[in-house]
Amino acid sequence: MRRTAAVVPAALVLAFVLALSGCGNEGTISGGGSSSGSGSGRMDMQEAAERSDAMLDAVLKAVDPDLQWAHGPTTTRACGVTRRRAVMTVVSADRRQTFLDRAEAFWRDSDYRIKAVNKDEVFPAVYAVTEAGFGVSVSFRGKGQAFLEADSPCVKESKVAPPTAEPNGPAYEGVYPLPRPNVRSDFWS
């Protein structure tokens, strides 16, 4: 029993030290307040969706030569939002790693932390996270189609409007699932 009594105060001291140091305050959005409390600096779902769109726009601009893309579905969960883009350019098996390398290099240059790299020959992917807690990824799925996603951290609930960026090809509004890649490229295909 004595041993247990000594452990409890140590656990309380550790919890108190962590609380004072700010450790465990996950969900803080850069430039704003904590996502787990209320405050005027707390990002809402619409703002998170707009930031996600900007991140997806930036990585698509960084990948050269250009790829044609269309918006994928936007989804919301209890306290976050996910934006998606589907690449409509055919990316050959020989060029998939080039595409992933360019996205990964851009994210590293932008101070994103690379969480994982899947080197699978059929379904390769790269996963990264921003300092503000946004998760971003590029992954290849069925028929070699590339998909980009940006997931927000937990944010304040709000309505989320559709993306405003115009795709650089057909919009496929109301079409689900999106068609498979159908645009040829001298470089990518």
Short mmCIF file of C-alpha atoms in Angstrom, two decimals:
data_model
loop_
_atom_site.label_atom_id
_atom_site.label_comp_id
_atom_site.label_asym_id
_atom_site.label_seq_id
_atom_site.Cartn_x
_atom_site.Cartn_y
_atom_site.Cartn_z
CA MET A 1 0.00 0.00 0.00
CA ARG A 2 2.79 2.42 0.78
CA ARG A 3 4.12 2.10 -2.75
CA THR A 4 0.73 3.07 -4.22
CA ALA A 5 0.49 6.12 -1.97
CA ALA A 6 3.84 7.38 -3.28
CA VAL A 7 2.78 6.94 -6.91
CA VAL A 8 -0.41 9.00 -6.62
CA PRO A 9 1.32 12.22 -5.48
CA ALA A 10 3.95 11.79 -8.21
CA ALA A 11 1.20 11.46 -10.83
CA LEU A 12 -0.52 14.57 -9.48
CA VAL A 13 2.73 16.54 -9.57
CA LEU A 14 3.36 15.42 -13.17
CA ALA A 15 -0.17 16.44 -14.22
CA PHE A 16 0.26 19.82 -12.52
CA VAL A 17 3.62 20.44 -14.25
CA LEU A 18 2.19 19.50 -17.65
CA ALA A 19 -0.77 21.83 -17.12
CA LEU A 20 1.50 24.73 -16.23
CA SER A 21 3.86 24.10 -19.15
CA GLY A 22 1.04 24.04 -21.70
CA CYS A 23 1.80 20.48 -22.79
CA GLY A 24 -1.23 18.63 -23.97
CA ASN A 25 -2.86 21.77 -25.39
CA GLU A 26 -3.43 20.08 -28.71
CA GLY A 27 -5.47 21.74 -31.39
CA THR A 28 -4.03 25.22 -31.08
CA ILE A 29 -4.29 27.00 -34.41
CA SER A 30 -1.36 29.23 -35.32
CA GLY A 31 -2.33 32.84 -34.89
CA GLY A 32 -5.45 31.93 -32.95
CA GLY A 33 -6.75 30.41 -29.78
CA SER A 34 -7.06 26.83 -28.71
CA SER A 35 -9.46 24.76 -30.74
CA SER A 36 -10.72 23.11 -27.58
CA GLY A 37 -11.90 26.35 -25.96
CA SER A 38 -13.82 29.36 -27.11
CA GLY A 39 -12.18 32.58 -28.13
CA SER A 40 -12.28 35.22 -30.79
CA GLY A 41 -9.16 33.80 -32.49
CA ARG A 42 -10.61 30.31 -32.92
CA MET A 43 -10.89 29.19 -36.52
CA ASP A 44 -14.25 27.88 -37.74
CA MET A 45 -14.96 25.16 -40.32
CA GLN A 46 -15.34 27.63 -43.20
CA GLU A 47 -12.01 29.26 -42.41
CA ALA A 48 -10.42 25.81 -42.10
CA ALA A 49 -11.90 24.83 -45.48
CA GLU A 50 -10.47 28.00 -47.06
CA ARG A 51 -7.04 27.30 -45.56
CA SER A 52 -7.25 23.71 -46.81
CA ASP A 53 -8.11 24.97 -50.30
CA ALA A 54 -5.11 27.29 -50.22
CA MET A 55 -2.82 24.41 -49.23
CA LEU A 56 -4.16 22.23 -52.06
CA ASP A 57 -3.84 25.10 -54.55
CA ALA A 58 -0.25 25.68 -53.47
CA VAL A 59 0.90 22.08 -53.87
CA LEU A 60 -0.81 21.76 -57.26
CA LYS A 61 0.96 24.93 -58.43
CA ALA A 62 4.27 23.53 -57.18
CA VAL A 63 3.96 20.36 -59.24
CA ASP A 64 5.35 21.09 -62.70
CA PRO A 65 4.22 20.56 -65.40
CA ASP A 66 0.59 21.32 -64.58
CA LEU A 67 -1.92 18.59 -63.90
CA GLN A 68 -5.62 18.93 -64.63
CA TRP A 69 -7.73 18.53 -61.50
CA ALA A 70 -11.32 18.68 -60.24
CA HIS A 71 -12.82 19.20 -56.80
CA GLY A 72 -13.64 16.08 -54.85
CA PRO A 73 -16.31 15.99 -52.16
CA THR A 74 -16.02 18.13 -49.04
CA THR A 75 -16.79 16.30 -45.82
CA THR A 76 -17.29 17.53 -42.29
CA ARG A 77 -16.96 15.62 -39.05
CA ALA A 78 -17.68 16.54 -35.43
CA CYS A 79 -15.18 19.40 -35.39
CA GLY A 80 -13.22 19.33 -38.65
CA VAL A 81 -13.45 19.52 -42.40
CA THR A 82 -11.76 17.72 -45.32
CA ARG A 83 -11.28 19.17 -48.80
CA ARG A 84 -10.32 16.97 -51.75
CA ARG A 85 -8.98 17.30 -55.27
CA ALA A 86 -8.89 14.56 -57.89
CA VAL A 87 -6.20 14.65 -60.57
CA MET A 88 -7.77 14.15 -63.99
CA THR A 89 -4.43 13.90 -65.81
CA VAL A 90 -3.27 10.36 -66.45
CA VAL A 91 -0.08 9.85 -64.42
CA SER A 92 1.80 6.81 -65.67
CA ALA A 93 3.23 4.28 -63.23
CA ASP A 94 6.71 5.55 -64.21
CA ARG A 95 5.82 9.15 -63.23
CA ARG A 96 3.94 8.56 -59.96
CA GLN A 97 7.05 8.78 -57.80
CA THR A 98 8.08 12.00 -59.58
CA PHE A 99 4.70 13.51 -58.70
CA LEU A 100 4.99 12.41 -55.06
CA ASP A 101 8.60 13.64 -54.82
CA ARG A 102 7.60 17.10 -56.07
CA ALA A 103 4.72 17.33 -53.58
CA GLU A 104 6.95 16.11 -50.74
CA ALA A 105 9.72 18.58 -51.64
CA PHE A 106 7.22 21.44 -51.68
CA TRP A 107 5.86 20.46 -48.27
CA ARG A 108 9.35 20.15 -46.79
CA ASP A 109 10.25 23.60 -48.20
CA SER A 110 7.02 24.93 -46.63
CA ASP A 111 8.01 23.55 -43.21
CA TYR A 112 5.41 20.79 -43.19
CA ARG A 113 6.41 17.66 -41.29
CA ILE A 114 6.35 14.50 -43.39
CA LYS A 115 4.44 11.92 -41.34
CA ALA A 116 4.67 8.95 -43.68
CA VAL A 117 5.69 7.87 -47.15
CA ASN A 118 4.13 4.79 -48.72
CA LYS A 119 6.44 3.43 -51.43
CA ASP A 120 3.93 0.84 -52.68
CA GLU A 121 4.31 0.36 -56.44
CA VAL A 122 0.57 0.43 -57.11
CA PHE A 123 -0.78 2.77 -54.39
CA PRO A 124 2.06 5.11 -53.30
CA ALA A 125 1.34 8.09 -51.07
CA VAL A 126 2.87 10.93 -49.04
CA TYR A 127 1.34 12.26 -45.82
CA ALA A 128 2.33 15.52 -44.12
CA VAL A 129 1.14 17.78 -41.34
CA THR A 130 1.42 21.54 -40.86
CA GLU A 131 2.46 23.28 -37.68
CA ALA A 132 -1.20 24.29 -37.24
CA GLY A 133 -2.28 20.63 -37.31
CA PHE A 134 -3.67 20.35 -40.84
CA GLY A 135 -3.02 16.96 -42.42
CA VAL A 136 -2.32 16.89 -46.16
CA SER A 137 -1.74 13.99 -48.49
CA VAL A 138 -1.25 12.89 -52.05
CA SER A 139 -2.18 9.29 -52.77
CA PHE A 140 -2.62 7.12 -55.82
CA ARG A 141 -5.66 4.87 -55.87
CA GLY A 142 -7.66 2.83 -58.37
CA LYS A 143 -6.57 3.07 -62.02
CA GLY A 144 -3.61 5.18 -60.93
CA GLN A 145 -5.68 8.27 -60.14
CA ALA A 146 -4.03 10.76 -57.80
CA PHE A 147 -6.01 12.36 -55.00
CA LEU A 148 -5.05 15.26 -52.76
CA GLU A 149 -6.66 15.80 -49.37
CA ALA A 150 -6.40 18.39 -46.63
CA ASP A 151 -7.87 17.61 -43.19
CA SER A 152 -8.31 20.37 -40.64
CA PRO A 153 -7.62 19.99 -36.96
CA CYS A 154 -10.56 20.37 -34.59
CA VAL A 155 -12.17 23.78 -35.19
CA LYS A 156 -15.35 25.66 -34.28
CA GLU A 157 -18.47 24.29 -35.97
CA SER A 158 -19.92 26.35 -38.81
CA LYS A 159 -21.48 25.98 -42.22
CA VAL A 160 -19.04 25.18 -45.02
CA ALA A 161 -19.48 26.65 -48.51
CA PRO A 162 -18.27 24.86 -51.62
CA PRO A 163 -14.72 25.66 -52.78
CA THR A 164 -14.36 28.83 -54.83
CA ALA A 165 -11.25 27.89 -56.84
CA GLU A 166 -12.06 27.04 -60.43
CA PRO A 167 -10.72 23.67 -61.57
CA ASN A 168 -8.37 23.90 -64.56
CA GLY A 169 -10.63 21.56 -66.51
CA PRO A 170 -14.22 20.31 -66.29
CA ALA A 171 -15.82 20.96 -62.89
CA TYR A 172 -17.89 17.74 -62.80
CA GLU A 173 -20.40 19.48 -60.50
CA GLY A 174 -22.89 16.98 -59.10
CA VAL A 175 -20.97 14.03 -60.57
CA TYR A 176 -20.06 11.33 -58.08
CA PRO A 177 -17.96 9.39 -58.27
CA LEU A 178 -15.66 11.50 -60.41
CA PRO A 179 -14.49 9.94 -63.67
CA ARG A 180 -11.13 8.21 -63.86
CA PRO A 181 -8.20 10.23 -65.25
CA ASN A 182 -8.92 11.09 -68.88
CA VAL A 183 -6.46 13.85 -69.81
CA ARG A 184 -3.21 12.92 -71.56
CA SER A 185 0.06 14.73 -70.91
CA ASP A 186 3.32 14.43 -72.84
CA PHE A 187 5.19 14.44 -69.53
CA TRP A 188 2.90 12.76 -67.01
CA SER A 189 1.21 10.16 -69.19
#
